[in-house]
């Protein structure tokens, strides 16, 4: 058995806020990048002769997709059908209710999960019997518990896989919150997660994790993007292997201290990239020269760099980290109110890397963990006040 786990494709993402100065060829490439990354995956799926693809949520960027994108999807899935490759598709918080909108007919190799948790079975050419359990969003938020509705592993199948669009959290939080132990209790062989755009492994065996998106969507989504190609190891555990689909590489260039604009150009020239366009954000810790600082603030440095960097590199933004908010002038009452507003929506697990242990993740979901975060943020503010 061999399959693909590919979440958060976000076909039709509009990439708002792009600079009007961006060359037309680059702008066109950005606008088509999610589609091109998707097509890369389709070609690879056929070359690898996989059995099926799992798409756990946010396949489209919005609920109503345009006819051109629908046509590309239909043609791609039809191509998979010719190669005897199945598609299992669920909708997330971005593309909720897609199955209720007008859409070109789905090829019959495509199986779509409804709002209620359901299990679909497939028998592969190898004779292996696979159960896949999933659900789709019908609203932008899924506050009700969903993981509790997933059944235990079926005993009459070779593998049981869960498709789940959501994040670690407590019941009642907006994106089908779950705890890792709840998934482990189901005894599934693999959990294909969606919603978090960074690759994250929450558990090794059985694998529980996010594949990330196929193409970075903004300057915060740095590094190579792609999908997982999954197959059994010698112990019959399902193991994911990362495969790249990146069309445009978002990167951050960090500079500790800046004395002259040439410091940036020299550093950019010293970096080697893999023959693909790079959208770069420059993050500067300190600027010692007041003239350079003013040039950065007025956008002159950005314009200058764009003219002298290689054509495959586009400088998105220059950020100077030591431009701090003057917190001394913030009324304490408004600060506390703002802090509570942030904490009510903040989910730290959306920002933790895959190396962070499960115990730490789950600690920050507890009341004491949340209080620890509040105190740390208040201490940080006090530190800046003293400076």
Short mmCIF file of C-alpha atoms in Angstrom, two decimals:
data_model
loop_
_atom_site.label_atom_id
_atom_site.label_comp_id
_atom_site.label_asym_id
_atom_site.label_seq_id
_atom_site.Cartn_x
_atom_site.Cartn_y
_atom_site.Cartn_z
CA UNK A 1 0.00 0.00 0.00
CA UNK A 2 1.10 3.53 -0.78
CA UNK A 3 -0.85 6.78 -0.41
CA UNK A 4 -0.46 10.54 -0.23
CA UNK A 5 -1.42 12.74 2.73
CA UNK A 6 -1.84 16.32 1.46
CA UNK A 7 -3.71 18.91 3.53
CA UNK A 8 -4.45 22.62 3.09
CA UNK A 9 -4.00 22.86 -0.67
CA UNK A 10 -5.89 26.21 -0.67
CA UNK A 11 -6.58 26.26 -4.40
CA UNK A 12 -7.59 29.77 -5.46
CA UNK A 13 -5.67 31.64 -2.77
CA UNK A 14 -5.58 35.28 -3.90
CA UNK A 15 -2.28 36.33 -2.26
CA UNK A 16 -3.62 39.74 -1.22
CA UNK A 17 -1.25 42.61 -0.49
CA UNK A 18 1.33 41.92 -3.17
CA UNK A 19 3.40 44.93 -4.15
CA UNK A 20 2.27 46.79 -7.26
CA UNK A 21 5.95 47.02 -8.20
CA UNK A 22 6.21 43.25 -8.56
CA UNK A 23 7.08 42.21 -12.14
CA UNK A 24 4.12 40.81 -14.07
CA UNK A 25 5.76 37.42 -14.59
CA UNK A 26 6.34 36.98 -10.85
CA UNK A 27 2.84 38.12 -9.98
CA UNK A 28 1.36 35.60 -12.40
CA UNK A 29 3.55 32.86 -10.93
CA UNK A 30 2.39 33.71 -7.40
CA UNK A 31 -1.27 33.69 -8.37
CA UNK A 32 -0.92 30.28 -10.02
CA UNK A 33 1.46 28.74 -7.47
CA UNK A 34 -1.12 26.74 -5.47
CA UNK A 35 -2.50 25.23 -8.69
CA UNK A 36 0.99 24.40 -9.98
CA UNK A 37 1.94 22.79 -6.66
CA UNK A 38 -1.27 20.73 -6.79
CA UNK A 39 -0.49 19.62 -10.35
CA UNK A 40 3.04 18.65 -9.26
CA UNK A 41 1.50 16.38 -6.64
CA UNK A 42 -0.90 14.81 -9.16
CA UNK A 43 1.98 14.00 -11.54
CA UNK A 44 4.02 12.53 -8.70
CA UNK A 45 1.05 10.44 -7.53
CA UNK A 46 0.80 8.83 -10.95
CA UNK A 47 4.57 8.28 -11.22
CA UNK A 48 4.63 6.65 -7.78
CA UNK A 49 1.61 4.47 -8.67
CA UNK A 50 -0.04 5.21 -5.35
CA UNK A 51 -3.37 3.71 -4.28
CA UNK A 52 -5.16 6.84 -3.05
CA UNK A 53 -4.82 10.47 -1.90
CA UNK A 54 -6.09 11.87 1.40
CA UNK A 55 -7.07 15.57 1.37
CA UNK A 56 -8.09 16.50 4.95
CA UNK A 57 -9.64 19.94 4.64
CA UNK A 58 -9.14 23.37 3.04
CA UNK A 59 -8.68 21.90 -0.40
CA UNK A 60 -10.14 25.14 -1.75
CA UNK A 61 -9.28 28.52 -0.28
CA UNK A 62 -12.93 29.59 -0.13
CA UNK A 63 -16.38 27.99 -0.13
CA UNK A 64 -17.25 29.05 -3.69
CA UNK A 65 -14.53 28.23 -6.21
CA UNK A 66 -14.36 29.58 -9.75
CA UNK A 67 -15.11 27.50 -12.87
CA UNK A 68 -11.49 27.57 -14.09
CA UNK A 69 -10.19 26.02 -10.86
CA UNK A 70 -13.05 23.50 -10.78
CA UNK A 71 -12.15 22.44 -14.30
CA UNK A 72 -8.49 21.90 -13.35
CA UNK A 73 -9.56 19.84 -10.33
CA UNK A 74 -11.99 17.73 -12.37
CA UNK A 75 -9.38 17.04 -15.06
CA UNK A 76 -6.75 16.17 -12.44
CA UNK A 77 -9.02 13.79 -10.53
CA UNK A 78 -10.15 12.20 -13.81
CA UNK A 79 -6.51 11.60 -14.65
CA UNK A 80 -6.10 9.88 -11.29
CA UNK A 81 -9.14 7.75 -12.07
CA UNK A 82 -7.53 6.54 -15.31
CA UNK A 83 -4.60 5.42 -13.20
CA UNK A 84 -6.82 3.67 -10.64
CA UNK A 85 -6.04 6.17 -7.87
CA UNK A 86 -8.78 7.05 -5.40
CA UNK A 87 -9.36 10.42 -3.73
CA UNK A 88 -10.74 10.94 -0.22
CA UNK A 89 -11.73 14.55 0.33
CA UNK A 90 -13.03 16.47 3.34
CA UNK A 91 -13.70 20.19 3.73
CA UNK A 92 -12.30 22.46 6.44
CA UNK A 93 -12.90 25.90 7.89
CA UNK A 94 -11.99 27.68 4.63
CA UNK A 95 -13.94 25.57 2.15
CA UNK A 96 -16.84 24.47 4.37
CA UNK A 97 -20.08 23.63 2.52
CA UNK A 98 -18.34 23.20 -0.84
CA UNK A 99 -20.49 20.10 -1.33
CA UNK A 100 -23.57 22.35 -1.04
CA UNK A 101 -22.40 24.80 -3.76
CA UNK A 102 -22.53 24.50 -7.53
CA UNK A 103 -19.62 22.37 -8.67
CA UNK A 104 -18.69 20.35 -11.72
CA UNK A 105 -19.52 16.66 -11.23
CA UNK A 106 -16.89 14.86 -9.18
CA UNK A 107 -15.34 11.81 -10.94
CA UNK A 108 -16.50 8.58 -9.30
CA UNK A 109 -13.05 7.86 -7.86
CA UNK A 110 -13.62 10.81 -5.50
CA UNK A 111 -15.24 10.10 -2.14
CA UNK A 112 -16.36 13.13 -0.12
CA UNK A 113 -16.93 13.12 3.63
CA UNK A 114 -20.15 14.69 4.91
CA UNK A 115 -20.62 16.77 8.07
CA UNK A 116 -21.16 13.77 10.31
CA UNK A 117 -18.23 11.47 11.03
CA UNK A 118 -18.31 8.49 8.67
CA UNK A 119 -16.09 5.59 7.66
CA UNK A 120 -15.42 4.57 4.06
CA UNK A 121 -13.75 1.34 3.02
CA UNK A 122 -11.60 0.52 0.02
CA UNK A 123 -10.07 -2.74 -1.17
CA UNK A 124 -6.76 -2.23 -2.95
CA UNK A 125 -5.46 -4.19 -5.93
CA UNK A 126 -3.18 -5.94 -3.44
CA UNK A 127 -6.25 -7.25 -1.65
CA UNK A 128 -5.63 -5.10 1.43
CA UNK A 129 -8.74 -3.69 3.05
CA UNK A 130 -8.49 -0.07 4.26
CA UNK A 131 -10.93 1.90 6.43
CA UNK A 132 -10.82 5.73 6.33
CA UNK A 133 -12.80 7.81 8.81
CA UNK A 134 -13.36 11.56 8.49
CA UNK A 135 -15.79 14.49 8.46
CA UNK A 136 -16.30 17.91 6.84
CA UNK A 137 -16.97 21.33 8.30
CA UNK A 138 -20.33 22.96 7.51
CA UNK A 139 -19.46 26.27 9.20
CA UNK A 140 -16.18 28.25 9.47
CA UNK A 141 -15.82 27.05 13.05
CA UNK A 142 -16.30 23.61 14.55
CA UNK A 143 -16.80 24.22 18.27
CA UNK A 144 -18.48 20.92 19.06
CA UNK A 145 -16.38 17.91 19.95
CA UNK A 146 -15.72 15.74 16.89
CA UNK A 147 -13.00 13.34 18.00
CA UNK A 148 -15.43 11.65 20.40
CA UNK A 149 -17.58 10.65 17.43
CA UNK A 150 -14.76 8.75 15.72
CA UNK A 151 -15.23 4.99 16.16
CA UNK A 152 -12.58 2.59 17.39
CA UNK A 153 -10.45 0.79 14.79
CA UNK A 154 -12.37 -1.77 12.76
CA UNK A 155 -11.06 -5.26 13.38
CA UNK A 156 -11.87 -6.55 9.89
CA UNK A 157 -9.46 -4.23 8.04
CA UNK A 158 -5.72 -4.26 7.45
CA UNK A 159 -5.33 -0.53 8.19
CA UNK A 160 -7.62 2.10 9.67
CA UNK A 161 -6.80 5.76 8.90
CA UNK A 162 -8.25 8.95 10.38
CA UNK A 163 -8.64 12.21 8.44
CA UNK A 164 -8.98 15.19 10.75
CA UNK A 165 -8.99 18.96 10.16
CA UNK A 166 -8.39 20.66 13.50
CA UNK A 167 -5.91 21.53 16.24
CA UNK A 168 -4.90 20.44 19.71
CA UNK A 169 -7.06 22.12 22.33
CA UNK A 170 -9.99 21.83 24.67
CA UNK A 171 -13.58 21.01 23.79
CA UNK A 172 -15.48 24.13 22.73
CA UNK A 173 -12.54 25.78 20.96
CA UNK A 174 -13.19 26.72 17.32
CA UNK A 175 -11.35 24.17 15.16
CA UNK A 176 -12.51 20.67 16.19
CA UNK A 177 -10.17 20.69 19.19
CA UNK A 178 -8.66 17.35 20.18
CA UNK A 179 -6.07 15.83 22.47
CA UNK A 180 -3.45 13.37 21.25
CA UNK A 181 -4.46 10.75 23.78
CA UNK A 182 -8.02 10.83 22.34
CA UNK A 183 -6.62 9.83 18.94
CA UNK A 184 -4.36 7.19 20.41
CA UNK A 185 -7.37 5.65 22.16
CA UNK A 186 -8.95 4.92 18.75
CA UNK A 187 -6.08 2.52 17.86
CA UNK A 188 -5.88 3.81 14.28
CA UNK A 189 -2.80 3.14 12.16
CA UNK A 190 -2.36 6.70 10.86
CA UNK A 191 -3.89 10.13 11.45
CA UNK A 192 -3.77 12.49 8.44
CA UNK A 193 -4.21 15.93 9.98
CA UNK A 194 -4.99 19.27 8.33
CA UNK A 195 -5.35 22.92 9.42
CA UNK A 196 -1.79 23.74 10.55
CA UNK A 197 0.31 24.87 7.59
CA UNK A 198 3.64 23.77 9.06
CA UNK A 199 4.73 20.14 9.08
CA UNK A 200 4.35 18.81 12.59
CA UNK A 201 4.65 15.33 14.06
CA UNK A 202 2.49 14.93 17.17
CA UNK A 203 3.14 11.19 17.57
CA UNK A 204 5.52 8.81 15.81
CA UNK A 205 3.80 5.38 16.03
CA UNK A 206 1.06 5.45 15.06
CA UNK A 207 1.82 8.58 13.11
CA UNK A 208 -0.29 11.58 14.06
CA UNK A 209 0.71 14.74 12.26
CA UNK A 210 0.28 17.60 9.82
CA UNK A 211 1.69 17.48 6.30
CA UNK A 212 1.57 21.29 6.06
CA UNK A 213 0.46 22.99 2.85
CA UNK A 214 1.67 22.34 -0.69
CA UNK A 215 2.74 25.94 -1.24
CA UNK A 216 3.57 28.67 1.30
CA UNK A 217 0.85 31.32 1.27
CA UNK A 218 2.60 34.27 2.95
CA UNK A 219 5.91 35.47 4.36
CA UNK A 220 5.37 33.58 7.63
CA UNK A 221 5.14 30.20 5.86
CA UNK A 222 8.83 29.78 5.15
CA UNK A 223 10.77 26.82 3.82
CA UNK A 224 9.98 23.92 1.53
CA UNK A 225 6.35 22.79 1.36
CA UNK A 226 4.79 19.60 0.10
CA UNK A 227 3.00 16.40 1.07
CA UNK A 228 3.66 13.05 2.72
CA UNK A 229 4.10 9.89 0.70
CA UNK A 230 3.09 7.11 3.10
CA UNK A 231 3.88 3.40 3.02
CA UNK A 232 4.41 0.57 5.55
CA UNK A 233 7.83 -0.17 7.00
CA UNK A 234 9.13 -3.67 7.84
CA UNK A 235 7.03 -3.65 11.02
CA UNK A 236 3.93 -2.69 9.00
CA UNK A 237 3.80 0.75 10.63
CA UNK A 238 2.68 3.49 8.25
CA UNK A 239 5.58 5.92 7.78
CA UNK A 240 5.38 9.33 6.02
CA UNK A 241 8.12 10.60 3.72
CA UNK A 242 8.18 14.29 2.81
CA UNK A 243 7.99 15.24 -0.89
CA UNK A 244 8.49 18.83 -2.13
CA UNK A 245 5.99 20.69 -4.31
CA UNK A 246 7.11 24.28 -3.66
CA UNK A 247 6.77 26.68 -6.59
CA UNK A 248 7.76 29.85 -4.72
CA UNK A 249 9.99 29.62 -1.65
CA UNK A 250 9.22 32.07 1.14
CA UNK A 251 12.31 32.78 3.24
CA UNK A 252 13.45 35.04 6.06
CA UNK A 253 16.95 36.51 6.04
CA UNK A 254 18.08 37.53 9.54
CA UNK A 255 20.75 40.21 10.00
CA UNK A 256 22.00 40.94 13.51
CA UNK A 257 23.50 44.35 12.91
CA UNK A 258 23.21 46.62 9.88
CA UNK A 259 25.73 49.39 9.14
CA UNK A 260 25.32 49.70 5.39
CA UNK A 261 22.90 48.54 2.69
CA UNK A 262 25.71 46.58 1.07
CA UNK A 263 25.63 44.27 4.12
CA UNK A 264 22.27 43.00 2.89
CA UNK A 265 23.22 42.59 -0.77
CA UNK A 266 26.39 40.68 0.12
CA UNK A 267 24.49 38.32 2.37
CA UNK A 268 21.83 37.70 -0.28
CA UNK A 269 24.50 36.91 -2.90
CA UNK A 270 26.13 34.38 -0.57
CA UNK A 271 22.97 32.26 -0.28
CA UNK A 272 22.42 29.40 -2.73
CA UNK A 273 18.88 28.48 -3.76
CA UNK A 274 17.43 25.50 -5.60
CA UNK A 275 16.60 27.17 -8.94
CA UNK A 276 13.20 28.45 -7.84
CA UNK A 277 11.84 31.94 -7.14
CA UNK A 278 12.46 33.16 -3.59
CA UNK A 279 10.25 35.67 -1.79
CA UNK A 280 12.41 37.05 0.99
CA UNK A 281 11.65 39.01 4.14
CA UNK A 282 14.66 40.70 5.70
CA UNK A 283 14.66 40.82 9.49
CA UNK A 284 17.18 43.24 11.03
CA UNK A 285 17.91 43.25 14.78
CA UNK A 286 19.68 46.62 14.94
CA UNK A 287 20.40 49.54 12.63
CA UNK A 288 23.25 51.72 13.89
CA UNK A 289 23.28 54.24 11.06
CA UNK A 290 20.45 56.80 11.42
CA UNK A 291 20.53 57.57 7.68
CA UNK A 292 20.09 53.89 6.79
CA UNK A 293 17.28 53.61 9.32
CA UNK A 294 15.48 56.53 7.71
CA UNK A 295 15.99 55.04 4.24
CA UNK A 296 14.44 51.77 5.44
CA UNK A 297 11.47 53.57 7.00
CA UNK A 298 10.87 55.54 3.79
CA UNK A 299 11.06 52.45 1.57
CA UNK A 300 14.17 53.63 -0.28
CA UNK A 301 16.32 50.68 0.84
CA UNK A 302 13.64 48.21 -0.23
CA UNK A 303 13.38 49.75 -3.69
CA UNK A 304 17.17 49.84 -4.06
CA UNK A 305 17.56 46.18 -3.08
CA UNK A 306 14.86 45.06 -5.50
CA UNK A 307 16.82 46.63 -8.36
CA UNK A 308 20.15 44.99 -7.54
CA UNK A 309 19.20 41.48 -6.34
CA UNK A 310 19.07 38.50 -8.73
CA UNK A 311 15.84 38.30 -10.76
CA UNK A 312 14.69 35.12 -9.03
CA UNK A 313 14.68 36.87 -5.62
CA UNK A 314 11.90 39.28 -4.67
CA UNK A 315 12.35 41.28 -1.47
CA UNK A 316 8.94 41.35 0.18
CA UNK A 317 9.64 43.48 3.21
CA UNK A 318 12.36 44.81 5.53
CA UNK A 319 11.53 44.67 9.23
CA UNK A 320 13.63 46.31 11.92
CA UNK A 321 13.06 44.46 15.19
CA UNK A 322 14.22 47.23 17.52
CA UNK A 323 11.37 49.49 16.42
CA UNK A 324 9.44 48.80 19.61
CA UNK A 325 6.01 49.92 20.67
CA UNK A 326 6.22 52.71 23.23
CA UNK A 327 4.34 50.79 25.89
CA UNK A 328 4.89 53.42 28.57
CA UNK A 329 2.07 55.45 27.02
CA UNK A 330 -0.44 52.59 27.02
CA UNK A 331 -3.08 52.83 29.71
CA UNK A 332 -2.80 49.76 31.96
CA UNK A 333 -6.52 49.05 31.69
CA UNK A 334 -6.38 48.88 27.88
CA UNK A 335 -3.27 46.71 27.99
CA UNK A 336 -4.97 44.18 30.27
CA UNK A 337 -8.08 44.18 28.09
CA UNK A 338 -5.99 43.62 24.96
CA UNK A 339 -4.09 40.79 26.67
CA UNK A 340 -7.32 39.00 27.56
CA UNK A 341 -8.60 39.42 24.00
CA UNK A 342 -5.41 37.86 22.65
CA UNK A 343 -5.45 34.99 25.14
CA UNK A 344 -9.09 34.16 24.40
CA UNK A 345 -8.27 33.43 20.74
CA UNK A 346 -4.63 32.33 21.09
CA UNK A 347 -3.71 28.67 20.63
CA UNK A 348 -0.01 28.19 21.32
CA UNK A 349 0.01 24.82 19.54
CA UNK A 350 -0.49 26.67 16.25
CA UNK A 351 2.99 28.19 16.79
CA UNK A 352 5.01 25.34 18.29
CA UNK A 353 7.43 23.43 16.09
CA UNK A 354 7.22 19.68 15.60
CA UNK A 355 10.17 19.17 17.97
CA UNK A 356 8.16 20.33 21.00
CA UNK A 357 7.22 17.31 23.20
CA UNK A 358 3.56 16.35 23.61
CA UNK A 359 3.68 16.94 27.37
CA UNK A 360 4.61 20.61 26.83
CA UNK A 361 1.85 21.05 24.24
CA UNK A 362 -0.78 19.67 26.54
CA UNK A 363 0.51 21.68 29.53
CA UNK A 364 -0.18 24.95 27.74
CA UNK A 365 -3.78 23.86 27.15
CA UNK A 366 -4.37 23.64 30.92
CA UNK A 367 -5.50 26.55 33.09
CA UNK A 368 -2.09 26.73 34.81
CA UNK A 369 -0.34 26.71 31.43
CA UNK A 370 -2.50 29.58 30.16
CA UNK A 371 -1.76 31.52 33.37
CA UNK A 372 1.95 30.90 32.83
CA UNK A 373 1.67 32.47 29.37
CA UNK A 374 -0.14 35.52 30.74
CA UNK A 375 2.52 36.07 33.39
CA UNK A 376 5.34 35.71 30.84
CA UNK A 377 3.74 38.27 28.54
CA UNK A 378 3.25 40.70 31.44
CA UNK A 379 6.90 40.27 32.48
CA UNK A 380 8.02 40.96 28.91
CA UNK A 381 6.00 44.18 28.83
CA UNK A 382 7.44 45.29 32.19
CA UNK A 383 10.95 44.59 30.91
CA UNK A 384 10.42 46.90 27.90
CA UNK A 385 9.01 49.58 30.18
CA UNK A 386 12.15 49.52 32.31
CA UNK A 387 14.32 49.90 29.22
#
